[in-house]
Coordinates of C-alpha atoms in Angstrom, one line a residue:
M1 CA -23.7 26.8 2.2
R2 CA -20.8 24.6 3.3
I3 CA -23.1 21.7 3.5
E4 CA -24.3 22.2 0.1
K5 CA -21.1 22.6 -1.2
L6 CA -20.0 19.3 0.3
A7 CA -22.7 17.5 -1.0
L8 CA -22.2 18.8 -4.5
Q9 CA -18.3 17.5 -4.0
L10 CA -19.5 14.2 -3.0
L11 CA -22.0 14.0 -5.7
M12 CA -19.0 14.7 -8.3
F13 CA -16.8 12.5 -6.9
T14 CA -19.5 9.7 -6.7
A15 CA -20.3 10.1 -10.3
L16 CA -16.7 9.5 -11.2
L17 CA -16.8 6.0 -8.9
W18 CA -19.7 5.0 -10.8
S19 CA -18.6 5.9 -14.0
P20 CA -18.5 3.5 -17.3
L21 CA -15.7 0.7 -17.0
M22 CA -13.9 2.7 -20.2
A23 CA -14.1 6.0 -18.9
A24 CA -10.7 7.2 -17.7
V25 CA -9.9 10.6 -15.4
P26 CA -7.8 12.8 -17.9
E27 CA -4.4 13.2 -16.9
D28 CA -4.9 16.8 -15.8
A29 CA -8.2 16.3 -13.8
E30 CA -8.5 18.2 -10.6
M31 CA -10.9 17.5 -8.1
D32 CA -11.3 20.0 -5.0
T33 CA -10.4 18.1 -1.9
V34 CA -13.4 16.9 0.1
K35 CA -13.0 18.3 3.6
L36 CA -14.2 16.2 6.7
E37 CA -16.5 17.3 9.1
N38 CA -14.5 19.2 12.0
P39 CA -15.9 21.1 14.7
I40 CA -12.9 20.5 16.9
T41 CA -12.6 22.9 19.5
V42 CA -12.0 23.2 23.4
N43 CA -15.8 23.4 24.1
Y44 CA -16.5 20.5 21.6
L45 CA -13.9 17.9 23.4
K46 CA -15.5 19.1 27.1
R47 CA -18.8 18.5 25.6
H48 CA -18.2 15.2 23.6
L49 CA -15.2 13.4 24.2
K50 CA -15.8 10.1 26.0
K51 CA -14.6 10.9 29.7
S52 CA -13.9 7.2 30.9
G53 CA -11.7 4.4 29.1
P54 CA -10.8 2.4 27.0
K55 CA -12.1 4.8 24.2
L56 CA -9.1 4.3 21.4
A57 CA -10.8 1.5 19.1
L58 CA -12.7 0.0 22.2
T59 CA -14.9 0.5 24.5
P60 CA -16.0 -1.7 27.6
A61 CA -19.1 -2.8 25.3
L62 CA -16.8 -3.9 22.5
E63 CA -14.6 -5.5 25.2
R64 CA -17.5 -7.8 26.4
N65 CA -18.4 -8.7 22.7
L66 CA -14.6 -9.8 22.2
K67 CA -14.9 -11.9 25.3
R68 CA -18.0 -13.5 23.8
K69 CA -16.8 -14.0 20.2
I70 CA -13.7 -15.4 21.3
K71 CA -15.9 -18.1 23.1
S72 CA -18.5 -18.6 20.4
D73 CA -16.7 -17.9 17.1
P74 CA -14.1 -20.1 16.2
L75 CA -12.2 -17.8 13.9
V76 CA -12.2 -15.1 16.4
G77 CA -11.1 -17.7 18.8
N78 CA -8.4 -18.9 16.8
Y79 CA -6.9 -15.7 16.1
Y80 CA -7.0 -14.5 19.5
Q81 CA -5.0 -17.8 20.5
A82 CA -2.2 -16.6 17.9
L83 CA -2.2 -13.0 19.2
K84 CA -2.0 -14.7 22.7
A85 CA 1.2 -16.9 21.4
N86 CA 2.7 -13.5 20.2
A87 CA 2.2 -12.0 23.7
D88 CA 3.8 -15.1 25.3
D89 CA 6.7 -14.9 23.2
V90 CA 6.9 -11.2 23.9
L91 CA 6.9 -11.9 27.4
S92 CA 10.3 -13.3 27.0
M93 CA 11.9 -10.6 24.9
P94 CA 14.2 -7.8 26.3
V95 CA 13.0 -4.6 27.3
L96 CA 13.0 -2.4 24.2
T97 CA 16.0 -0.1 23.9
R98 CA 16.3 3.3 21.8
N99 CA 17.9 1.4 18.8
V100 CA 18.2 3.8 15.7
I101 CA 19.0 2.4 12.6
G102 CA 20.8 4.6 10.1
R103 CA 17.9 7.2 10.3
R104 CA 15.5 5.6 11.6
L105 CA 14.2 4.6 15.0
L106 CA 11.2 3.3 13.4
G107 CA 11.9 -0.7 13.7
T108 CA 11.7 0.0 17.5
S109 CA 8.3 2.1 17.3
R110 CA 7.2 -0.9 15.3
D111 CA 7.8 -3.2 17.7
M112 CA 6.5 -1.3 20.6
L113 CA 3.4 -0.9 18.5
H114 CA 3.0 -4.8 18.2
R115 CA 3.9 -5.4 22.0
V116 CA 1.3 -3.2 23.4
N117 CA -1.7 -4.4 21.0
V118 CA -0.9 -8.3 21.8
L119 CA 0.2 -7.9 25.2
G120 CA -2.8 -5.4 25.8
I121 CA -5.7 -7.5 24.6
A122 CA -4.0 -10.5 26.0
Y123 CA -4.5 -8.6 29.5
I124 CA -7.8 -7.6 29.0
I125 CA -9.3 -11.1 28.2
E126 CA -6.8 -12.7 30.6
K127 CA -6.3 -10.6 33.5
D128 CA -2.8 -12.1 34.0
K129 CA -0.6 -9.8 35.6
K130 CA 2.3 -10.9 33.7
Y131 CA 1.0 -9.1 30.8
L132 CA 0.5 -5.5 32.5
D133 CA 4.1 -6.0 34.0
K134 CA 5.4 -6.4 30.8
I135 CA 3.4 -3.3 29.5
N136 CA 4.5 -1.3 32.2
E137 CA 8.3 -2.2 32.0
E138 CA 7.9 -1.2 28.2
V139 CA 6.0 1.8 28.6
I140 CA 8.4 3.3 30.8
A141 CA 11.5 2.5 29.1
V142 CA 10.1 4.0 25.8
S143 CA 9.1 7.1 27.7
N144 CA 12.2 7.7 29.2
F145 CA 13.7 7.6 25.7
S146 CA 15.6 11.0 25.1
D147 CA 13.3 11.4 22.1
W148 CA 11.3 9.5 19.6
N149 CA 13.3 10.4 16.7
P150 CA 11.5 13.5 15.3
S151 CA 13.6 13.8 12.5
H152 CA 11.8 10.9 10.9
F153 CA 8.8 11.5 12.0
L154 CA 7.0 8.1 11.2
D155 CA 9.0 6.9 14.3
V156 CA 7.2 9.6 16.2
A157 CA 3.7 8.6 15.3
E158 CA 4.1 4.8 15.5
M159 CA 5.7 5.2 19.3
A160 CA 2.9 7.5 20.3
T161 CA 0.2 5.3 18.6
A162 CA 1.6 2.6 21.0
V163 CA 2.0 4.5 24.0
A164 CA -1.4 6.2 23.6
L165 CA -2.8 2.7 23.3
A166 CA -0.9 1.5 26.4
V167 CA -2.5 4.3 28.9
D168 CA -6.0 4.0 27.1
W169 CA -6.5 0.2 27.2
V170 CA -4.7 -0.8 30.5
G171 CA -4.1 2.6 32.3
D172 CA -6.7 2.3 35.0
D173 CA -4.4 -1.0 36.0
L174 CA -0.8 0.5 35.6
P175 CA 0.9 2.4 38.4
T176 CA -0.1 6.0 38.3
A177 CA 3.7 7.1 38.1
T178 CA 3.6 4.9 34.8
V179 CA 0.7 6.6 33.4
K180 CA 2.0 10.3 34.3
L181 CA 5.3 9.5 32.8
A182 CA 3.6 8.1 29.3
K183 CA 1.7 11.1 29.2
E184 CA 4.4 13.4 29.5
A185 CA 6.3 11.6 27.0
L186 CA 3.0 11.7 24.7
I187 CA 3.2 15.7 24.9
Q188 CA 6.8 16.4 24.9
K189 CA 8.3 13.5 22.5
G190 CA 5.3 13.1 20.7
I191 CA 2.7 16.3 20.1
E192 CA 5.0 19.1 20.5
P193 CA 7.7 17.8 18.2
S194 CA 4.5 17.7 15.5
W195 CA 4.4 21.5 15.9
N196 CA 7.9 22.2 14.7
G197 CA 9.1 22.2 11.4
N198 CA 7.7 20.0 8.5
K199 CA 3.9 20.9 8.0
G200 CA 3.7 18.4 4.9
R201 CA 4.0 15.3 7.0
M202 CA 0.6 16.3 8.6
Y203 CA -0.8 17.6 5.3
G204 CA 0.9 15.8 2.5
T205 CA -0.3 13.5 0.3
N206 CA 1.3 9.9 1.0
N207 CA 1.1 7.5 3.6
W208 CA 3.1 9.6 6.0
N209 CA -0.2 12.0 6.2
Q210 CA -1.8 8.8 7.5
V211 CA 0.4 7.3 9.7
C212 CA 1.5 10.7 11.2
N213 CA -2.3 12.1 11.8
A214 CA -3.1 8.7 13.6
G215 CA -0.4 9.3 16.2
M216 CA -1.1 12.4 16.8
I217 CA -4.9 11.9 17.4
A218 CA -4.3 8.9 19.6
A219 CA -1.9 11.1 21.6
S220 CA -4.3 14.3 22.0
L221 CA -7.3 11.8 22.7
V222 CA -5.2 10.5 25.8
I223 CA -3.5 13.6 27.0
A224 CA -7.0 15.8 26.7
D225 CA -7.2 15.5 30.6
Q226 CA -4.0 17.2 31.1
D227 CA -3.7 19.7 28.6
I228 CA -7.2 20.1 26.5
E229 CA -6.0 23.4 24.2
L230 CA -3.1 21.0 22.6
A231 CA -5.3 18.2 22.1
A232 CA -7.9 20.4 20.3
K233 CA -5.8 22.2 18.1
T234 CA -3.9 18.8 17.3
I235 CA -6.7 16.7 16.3
H236 CA -8.3 19.9 14.3
R237 CA -5.4 20.1 12.4
S238 CA -5.4 16.6 11.7
L239 CA -9.0 16.4 10.6
D240 CA -8.2 19.3 8.2
G241 CA -4.8 17.5 6.8
I242 CA -6.1 14.0 6.6
P243 CA -8.3 14.5 3.3
N244 CA -4.7 15.4 1.5
G245 CA -3.9 11.5 2.0
L246 CA -7.7 10.1 1.4
M247 CA -7.8 12.0 -1.7
Q248 CA -5.1 9.8 -3.4
Y249 CA -7.6 6.7 -3.0
G250 CA -9.8 8.3 -5.9
P251 CA -11.2 7.7 -8.2
D252 CA -11.5 4.0 -8.1
G253 CA -9.7 2.8 -4.7
A254 CA -6.5 2.1 -6.3
Y255 CA -3.7 3.3 -4.0
P256 CA -0.9 5.0 -5.9
E257 CA 1.9 3.5 -3.9
G258 CA 1.2 0.2 -4.4
S259 CA -0.4 -2.7 -2.3
T260 CA 2.3 -2.7 0.5
Y261 CA 2.0 0.8 0.9
W262 CA -1.7 0.4 0.8
G263 CA -1.2 -1.8 3.9
Y264 CA 0.3 0.9 5.7
G265 CA -1.2 4.0 5.0
T266 CA -4.7 2.2 5.5
A267 CA -4.1 0.3 8.7
F268 CA -3.5 3.8 10.2
T269 CA -6.4 5.2 8.5
V270 CA -9.0 2.7 9.9
L271 CA -7.5 2.8 13.0
T272 CA -8.0 6.5 13.1
S273 CA -11.9 5.7 12.1
A274 CA -12.0 3.3 14.8
M275 CA -10.4 5.6 17.8
L276 CA -12.3 8.9 16.6
K277 CA -16.0 6.9 16.5
T278 CA -15.1 5.1 20.1
A279 CA -14.3 8.5 21.6
F280 CA -16.6 10.9 20.0
K281 CA -19.0 8.0 18.3
T282 CA -18.3 9.7 15.0
D283 CA -14.9 9.7 12.9
F284 CA -16.2 12.8 11.0
G285 CA -16.3 11.3 7.4
I286 CA -13.1 9.4 7.4
G287 CA -14.6 5.7 6.8
D288 CA -16.9 7.1 4.4
Y289 CA -14.6 9.4 2.4
P290 CA -15.0 8.9 -1.3
A291 CA -13.2 5.7 -2.8
F292 CA -11.7 4.7 0.7
K293 CA -14.0 1.8 1.1
E294 CA -13.6 0.6 -2.6
S295 CA -10.2 0.2 -1.9
A296 CA -10.4 -3.0 -0.2
D297 CA -11.2 -4.6 -3.5
F298 CA -7.8 -2.9 -4.8
R299 CA -5.9 -4.9 -1.9
K300 CA -7.7 -7.9 -2.5
L301 CA -7.1 -8.1 -6.4
T302 CA -3.2 -6.8 -5.9
V303 CA -2.7 -10.6 -4.5
A304 CA -2.3 -13.0 -7.2
P305 CA -3.5 -16.5 -7.2
S306 CA 0.0 -17.9 -6.3
G307 CA -0.1 -15.6 -3.1
N308 CA 2.3 -12.6 -4.5
Y309 CA 1.6 -9.3 -4.7
Y310 CA 1.4 -7.3 -8.1
N311 CA 4.3 -5.7 -6.7
Y312 CA 4.5 -2.1 -8.6
A313 CA 5.5 1.0 -6.7
D314 CA 8.0 -0.3 -4.3
C315 CA 5.6 -3.2 -3.1
G316 CA 7.0 -5.9 -1.2
D317 CA 7.0 -9.6 -3.2
R318 CA 4.5 -11.6 -1.2
H319 CA 1.1 -11.4 1.0
S320 CA 1.5 -11.9 4.7
N321 CA 0.9 -15.6 5.8
A322 CA -0.6 -14.3 8.9
G323 CA -3.8 -12.9 6.9
D324 CA -4.9 -9.4 6.5
I325 CA -6.5 -8.4 9.7
I326 CA -6.7 -4.6 8.1
L327 CA -9.4 -5.8 5.7
A328 CA -11.4 -7.2 9.0
W329 CA -12.2 -3.4 9.2
F330 CA -13.9 -3.0 5.7
A331 CA -15.6 -6.2 6.5
T332 CA -17.1 -5.4 9.6
Q333 CA -18.2 -1.9 7.7
S334 CA -19.6 -3.5 4.8
G335 CA -20.8 -7.2 6.2
N336 CA -19.0 -8.7 3.2
S337 CA -17.4 -11.8 4.0
L338 CA -14.9 -11.4 0.9
Y339 CA -13.0 -9.2 3.3
I340 CA -12.4 -11.8 5.9
E341 CA -9.3 -14.3 5.1
D342 CA -11.3 -17.2 6.5
D343 CA -8.3 -19.7 5.6
K344 CA -6.0 -17.7 6.9
F345 CA -7.2 -16.8 10.5
S346 CA -7.9 -20.4 11.0
Q347 CA -4.5 -21.8 10.2
P348 CA -2.8 -23.4 13.0
V349 CA -1.8 -21.1 15.7
A350 CA 1.7 -22.0 15.5
D351 CA 1.6 -20.8 11.7
F352 CA 0.9 -17.6 12.2
G353 CA 4.1 -16.2 13.0
K354 CA 4.2 -12.8 14.0
L355 CA 1.1 -11.0 13.7
H356 CA 0.3 -7.3 12.1
R357 CA 1.2 -4.7 15.0
I358 CA -2.3 -3.3 15.2
A359 CA -3.7 -7.2 15.5
G360 CA -5.3 -6.3 19.0
A361 CA -7.2 -3.4 17.5
G362 CA -7.9 -5.9 14.1
L363 CA -9.3 -8.4 16.6
V364 CA -11.9 -6.1 18.2
W365 CA -13.0 -5.6 14.5
L366 CA -12.9 -9.2 13.5
A367 CA -15.3 -10.0 16.5
Q368 CA -17.6 -7.5 15.4
F369 CA -18.2 -9.0 11.8
E370 CA -21.6 -10.1 11.0
K371 CA -21.9 -11.3 7.4
T372 CA -24.5 -9.4 5.1
A373 CA -23.2 -10.0 1.9
E374 CA -20.8 -12.0 -0.4
A375 CA -20.1 -9.8 -3.3
E376 CA -17.2 -11.2 -5.7
L377 CA -14.3 -9.4 -7.2
P378 CA -14.6 -8.3 -10.9
L379 CA -12.7 -10.2 -13.5
V380 CA -11.3 -6.9 -14.9
Y381 CA -10.5 -4.0 -12.8
K382 CA -9.9 -0.4 -13.6
G383 CA -7.9 1.6 -10.9
D384 CA -7.5 5.2 -12.4
G385 CA -5.7 8.0 -10.8
K386 CA -2.1 9.1 -10.1
N387 CA -1.0 5.9 -11.1
P388 CA -3.5 3.8 -12.9
I389 CA -3.5 0.2 -13.2
V390 CA -5.7 -2.7 -14.6
I391 CA -5.8 -5.8 -13.6
I392 CA -7.5 -8.8 -15.6
R393 CA -8.1 -12.2 -14.5
D394 CA -10.1 -15.4 -14.9
G395 CA -10.9 -15.9 -11.4
E396 CA -8.6 -18.9 -11.6
G397 CA -5.1 -19.3 -12.5
Y398 CA -4.9 -16.7 -15.2
Y399 CA -3.6 -13.2 -13.7
F400 CA -2.6 -9.9 -15.4
G401 CA -1.5 -6.4 -14.0
G402 CA -0.6 -3.7 -16.5
K403 CA 0.2 -0.1 -15.6
G404 CA 0.3 3.7 -16.7
G405 CA 1.6 6.5 -14.3
K406 CA 4.9 8.4 -13.6
G407 CA 8.0 7.8 -12.1
T408 CA 7.6 11.0 -9.8
V409 CA 4.5 9.6 -8.0
S410 CA 5.6 8.7 -3.7
H411 CA 7.3 5.2 -4.0
G412 CA 6.8 5.7 -8.3
N413 CA 9.3 4.0 -10.7
L414 CA 10.2 4.3 -14.3
D415 CA 7.7 1.6 -15.1
A416 CA 4.8 3.0 -17.2
G417 CA 3.5 0.6 -19.6
S418 CA 5.1 -2.4 -17.6
F419 CA 3.0 -5.5 -16.8
I420 CA 3.1 -8.7 -14.8
W421 CA 1.7 -12.1 -16.3
E422 CA 0.9 -15.3 -14.0
L423 CA -0.5 -18.4 -15.2
N424 CA -1.5 -21.6 -13.0
G425 CA 1.0 -20.4 -10.4
V426 CA 3.8 -19.2 -12.4
R427 CA 4.9 -15.7 -12.8
W428 CA 6.4 -15.4 -16.4
S429 CA 6.5 -11.6 -16.5
V430 CA 8.1 -10.3 -13.4
D431 CA 8.5 -7.1 -11.6
P432 CA 11.7 -6.3 -9.6
G433 CA 9.9 -5.2 -6.8
N434 CA 11.5 -3.1 -3.8
Q435 CA 14.5 -3.4 -2.0
N436 CA 16.2 -2.7 1.6
Y437 CA 16.0 1.2 2.1
N438 CA 18.3 1.4 5.2
E439 CA 21.2 -0.5 3.1
L440 CA 21.2 2.0 0.4
E441 CA 21.0 4.8 2.5
Q442 CA 24.1 3.8 4.7
A443 CA 26.0 3.4 1.6
G444 CA 25.4 7.2 0.8
F445 CA 22.8 6.7 -1.9
D446 CA 20.3 9.3 -2.5
L447 CA 17.2 6.9 -3.0
W448 CA 14.5 9.6 -2.5
G449 CA 15.5 12.2 -4.7
S450 CA 13.3 11.7 -8.1
C451 CA 14.6 14.3 -10.6
Q452 CA 15.4 13.4 -14.2
D453 CA 19.2 12.9 -13.4
C454 CA 18.8 11.5 -9.7
E455 CA 20.4 8.2 -8.3
R456 CA 17.3 6.1 -7.7
W457 CA 16.8 5.8 -11.7
T458 CA 20.0 4.1 -11.6
L459 CA 18.8 0.9 -9.9
L460 CA 17.1 -1.7 -11.7
T461 CA 14.1 -2.0 -9.6
K462 CA 13.6 1.8 -10.0
N463 CA 14.4 2.3 -14.0
N464 CA 12.7 1.1 -17.1
Y465 CA 15.5 -1.2 -17.9
G466 CA 14.2 -3.3 -15.2
H467 CA 10.6 -3.6 -16.2
S468 CA 8.4 -5.0 -18.8
T469 CA 7.9 -1.8 -20.9
L470 CA 9.0 -0.1 -23.8
T471 CA 12.7 2.0 -24.2
V472 CA 13.4 4.2 -26.6
N473 CA 17.2 5.0 -27.7
D474 CA 18.3 3.3 -24.7
E475 CA 17.4 5.9 -22.4
L476 CA 15.5 6.4 -19.3
H477 CA 11.9 7.4 -19.2
V478 CA 10.9 11.1 -18.7
N479 CA 10.5 10.8 -14.8
D480 CA 7.7 13.2 -15.0
G481 CA 5.9 12.0 -18.0
F482 CA 2.4 10.8 -17.2
A483 CA 1.2 7.5 -19.0
K484 CA -2.5 8.0 -18.6
M485 CA -5.2 5.1 -19.0
L486 CA -7.1 5.6 -22.5
D487 CA -9.5 2.6 -22.4
V488 CA -10.8 -0.3 -20.4
K489 CA -12.8 -2.6 -21.9
D490 CA -14.4 -6.0 -20.3
G491 CA -16.2 -9.0 -22.1
D492 CA -14.9 -12.0 -23.5
Q493 CA -11.7 -10.7 -24.8
P494 CA -10.8 -7.8 -22.2
E495 CA -8.1 -5.1 -23.3
A496 CA -6.9 -1.9 -21.9
S497 CA -4.6 0.8 -23.2
F498 CA -2.5 3.3 -22.1
D499 CA -0.8 6.4 -23.6
L500 CA 3.0 6.3 -23.1
T501 CA 3.8 9.2 -25.6
P502 CA 4.7 11.4 -22.5
V503 CA 7.3 9.0 -21.2
F504 CA 9.6 9.4 -24.0
G505 CA 9.6 13.0 -24.2
N506 CA 10.8 14.1 -27.7
K507 CA 12.1 10.7 -28.6
L508 CA 8.8 9.3 -30.2
R509 CA 5.7 11.2 -31.7
K510 CA 3.3 8.6 -30.0
A511 CA 3.2 5.5 -28.4
T512 CA 0.0 3.3 -27.4
R513 CA 0.0 0.3 -25.5
T514 CA -2.7 -2.2 -25.7
F515 CA -3.0 -5.4 -23.3
I516 CA -5.1 -8.0 -24.6
K517 CA -6.7 -11.2 -22.8
P518 CA -7.5 -13.5 -26.2
D519 CA -8.8 -16.2 -23.7
N520 CA -7.2 -17.8 -20.7
H521 CA -4.2 -19.0 -21.8
S522 CA -2.5 -16.0 -24.0
L523 CA -1.7 -12.6 -23.6
V524 CA -1.5 -10.0 -26.3
I525 CA 0.9 -6.9 -26.0
E526 CA 0.5 -4.3 -28.9
D527 CA 2.3 -1.0 -29.6
Q528 CA 1.2 1.7 -31.9
I529 CA 4.3 3.6 -32.6
E530 CA 4.7 6.4 -34.5
T531 CA 8.6 7.8 -34.7
N532 CA 10.3 10.9 -35.5
V533 CA 13.6 12.2 -36.2
H534 CA 15.0 11.9 -32.9
T535 CA 14.2 8.1 -32.6
K536 CA 17.0 5.9 -33.0
M537 CA 15.7 2.5 -31.3
I538 CA 12.9 1.0 -29.7
T539 CA 13.4 -2.0 -27.4
W540 CA 10.4 -4.0 -26.6
Q541 CA 11.3 -5.7 -23.1
M542 CA 10.0 -8.4 -20.6
M543 CA 11.6 -9.2 -17.3
T544 CA 11.7 -13.0 -16.4
Q545 CA 13.4 -15.6 -14.3
A546 CA 12.2 -18.4 -16.8
D547 CA 14.6 -20.5 -18.5
V548 CA 14.7 -19.0 -22.2
S549 CA 15.2 -21.2 -25.6
I550 CA 15.5 -18.8 -28.3
V551 CA 13.4 -20.2 -31.7
D552 CA 12.5 -18.9 -34.8
G553 CA 10.0 -16.3 -34.3
G554 CA 10.3 -15.9 -30.6
A555 CA 11.2 -17.8 -27.8
I556 CA 10.2 -20.7 -25.5
L557 CA 10.3 -20.1 -21.7
S558 CA 10.3 -22.9 -19.1
Q559 CA 9.7 -22.5 -15.5
D560 CA 8.5 -24.7 -12.6
G561 CA 7.7 -27.8 -15.3
K562 CA 5.6 -25.3 -17.4
K563 CA 6.1 -24.0 -20.5
I564 CA 5.0 -20.7 -22.4
K565 CA 5.9 -19.6 -26.1
L566 CA 6.6 -15.6 -26.6
E567 CA 5.7 -15.1 -30.3
N568 CA 7.0 -11.8 -32.1
L569 CA 3.8 -11.6 -34.5
S570 CA 5.1 -8.5 -35.9
H571 CA 8.4 -8.6 -36.5
P572 CA 9.2 -12.4 -36.4
E573 CA 12.5 -12.0 -38.5
I574 CA 14.1 -10.2 -35.6
M575 CA 15.8 -12.3 -32.6
V576 CA 14.9 -12.2 -29.5
S577 CA 17.9 -11.3 -27.3
V578 CA 18.2 -12.5 -23.9
I579 CA 20.1 -10.1 -21.1
S580 CA 21.3 -11.9 -18.1
L581 CA 20.7 -9.6 -14.8
D582 CA 21.9 -12.1 -12.3
P583 CA 24.1 -10.8 -11.3
A584 CA 22.4 -7.5 -11.4
P585 CA 24.5 -4.4 -13.3
L586 CA 25.1 -2.4 -9.8
E587 CA 26.5 -4.1 -6.6
L588 CA 23.6 -1.7 -4.9
D589 CA 20.9 -3.3 -7.0
R590 CA 18.7 -6.1 -5.5
Q591 CA 20.2 -9.5 -6.7
I592 CA 17.2 -11.7 -8.0
E593 CA 17.9 -15.2 -9.0
D594 CA 17.6 -16.0 -12.9
L595 CA 16.7 -12.5 -14.1
K596 CA 16.7 -11.8 -17.1
R597 CA 15.6 -9.2 -19.7
L598 CA 13.9 -10.3 -23.0
E599 CA 14.4 -7.8 -25.9
I600 CA 13.1 -7.1 -29.3
R601 CA 15.2 -4.4 -30.7
I602 CA 13.8 -2.5 -33.7
P603 CA 16.0 0.3 -35.3
A604 CA 14.2 3.2 -36.7
Y605 CA 15.7 3.2 -40.0
L606 CA 13.4 -0.5 -40.5
I607 CA 10.2 1.4 -39.8
E608 CA 8.4 2.4 -42.9
N609 CA 6.3 6.1 -43.2
N610 CA 7.2 6.6 -39.3
T611 CA 4.7 4.2 -38.2
D612 CA 5.2 0.8 -36.7
V613 CA 3.1 -2.0 -34.8
I614 CA 4.7 -4.4 -32.3
K615 CA 2.6 -7.2 -31.3
V616 CA 3.9 -10.0 -29.1
R617 CA 1.7 -12.9 -27.6
L618 CA 2.5 -15.1 -24.7
K619 CA 0.7 -18.4 -24.8
A620 CA 1.0 -21.3 -22.8
L621 CA 2.1 -24.6 -24.4

């Protein structure tokens, strides 16, 4: 019966995945969580857990394959040389200390994970004792920390992952005392604190779920020989909780927290899948979870031709120059070379810089890749779900991203209706992106509260005044108002529509925003508006770093030797206003050079019969 129910749930989810492009998931749609297979018990571990190591994302067979590919595959060999260069750099670095910055030990934990990944693989390949000695030194140091900062459990999870990988990968060559110390730390400083306090970090719906469960699974697999009951119940809990995080990729693979946090959460999910497969010969359904593999397209598509991200939802600005090693897992699973960033993986070793902190595991995936397909990315991408987006491009220099959603989604902003537009490497409409968390927290700023009156919304990077959207009555968007995707159409002139009505509360009767790509050189934004007695002022706004000259019926924008025209097609008599945001309004705001907000302000008294259309065209000159 349980198997039949699972099959039915999978069928339902697959139907959503393959629905026509224009179909959108209703705002109030609820899906039953598709559970993972979870047979984990003490007896299961005794029967199925691989006894000898390595068994965490690496096996003797995978090790032999890696050594062969380093010699035979130029791409793998080049990435390995970059990894080895990272390991050589680490050799001269002082041993890690318990350096808590603000409320986080996370920087230290991440540094440890990077060190283990590069040193571990370098030692496995080279068998040079200098790498092993450095691992030994670092494992002893972090295992002797008073704790791994359980109050911010991401710190514990990443540190546990690092120590577990060190013990598993090179433990046979480490001193017995070091291994004993490390396993005690994994139990006392890693797993045991996970059973105290906040259950949400293991069962939550954001990236914490993915990272925390990865760390606890890694630790449990390594200490199972010492405390098999603790290991069994911890892994069982993780397999029970992980679907709550994986459901966020549905229905199309668009990660609601944006591309940067896709990279974070997904890195630990694919590592979890790899560890379970090498330890048990199955990942219990993680890798095949509905919409998860499809999210690789989302990741690729959120990188614009300029190399900058479509940086909504607390996303960083620019894609890593070192290449996306996380996508190598998707390439290996699919055989699709689209997910191998050949140009970056083949660059000179000196240009890589610091690699991703799970680069060692990633290199193992890269070495497993065998090309069987080369699918192309869609020119019109619909990513529905909790934070719906659309991406429209021409495969060359045209790139548009627009979104709906709501502010209260994890890492969300009051940016429903906002858009970015890039043409031939120049980004004309920008998103202000993210800013340093610790600086804000140290100033006593309440960054993480998301209530309507919460301090988060005073920041330009978080509120609607800093995004290319509509603002009504000069007020904040409604924090929990959900702007759903209405329609996405492909074809010669693709378009996408979002219902923005809920983000304005009672200030408008209706607001629908449609983005249209008439050709490869222009963008049209059309807003259908119905006002009510509460409507006073409607402000159309666009964020840009371009130089702006006001002309009749619009403005000329100049940037990097190129020009576009903003045409106010619907209200040419209303002059475009330019509001300088350099410097930004608040001292705590992110300061962005030349940032400005273009405004078209339409008083409600000019609107006849309570209906209006605001239509603006951006076109290259």
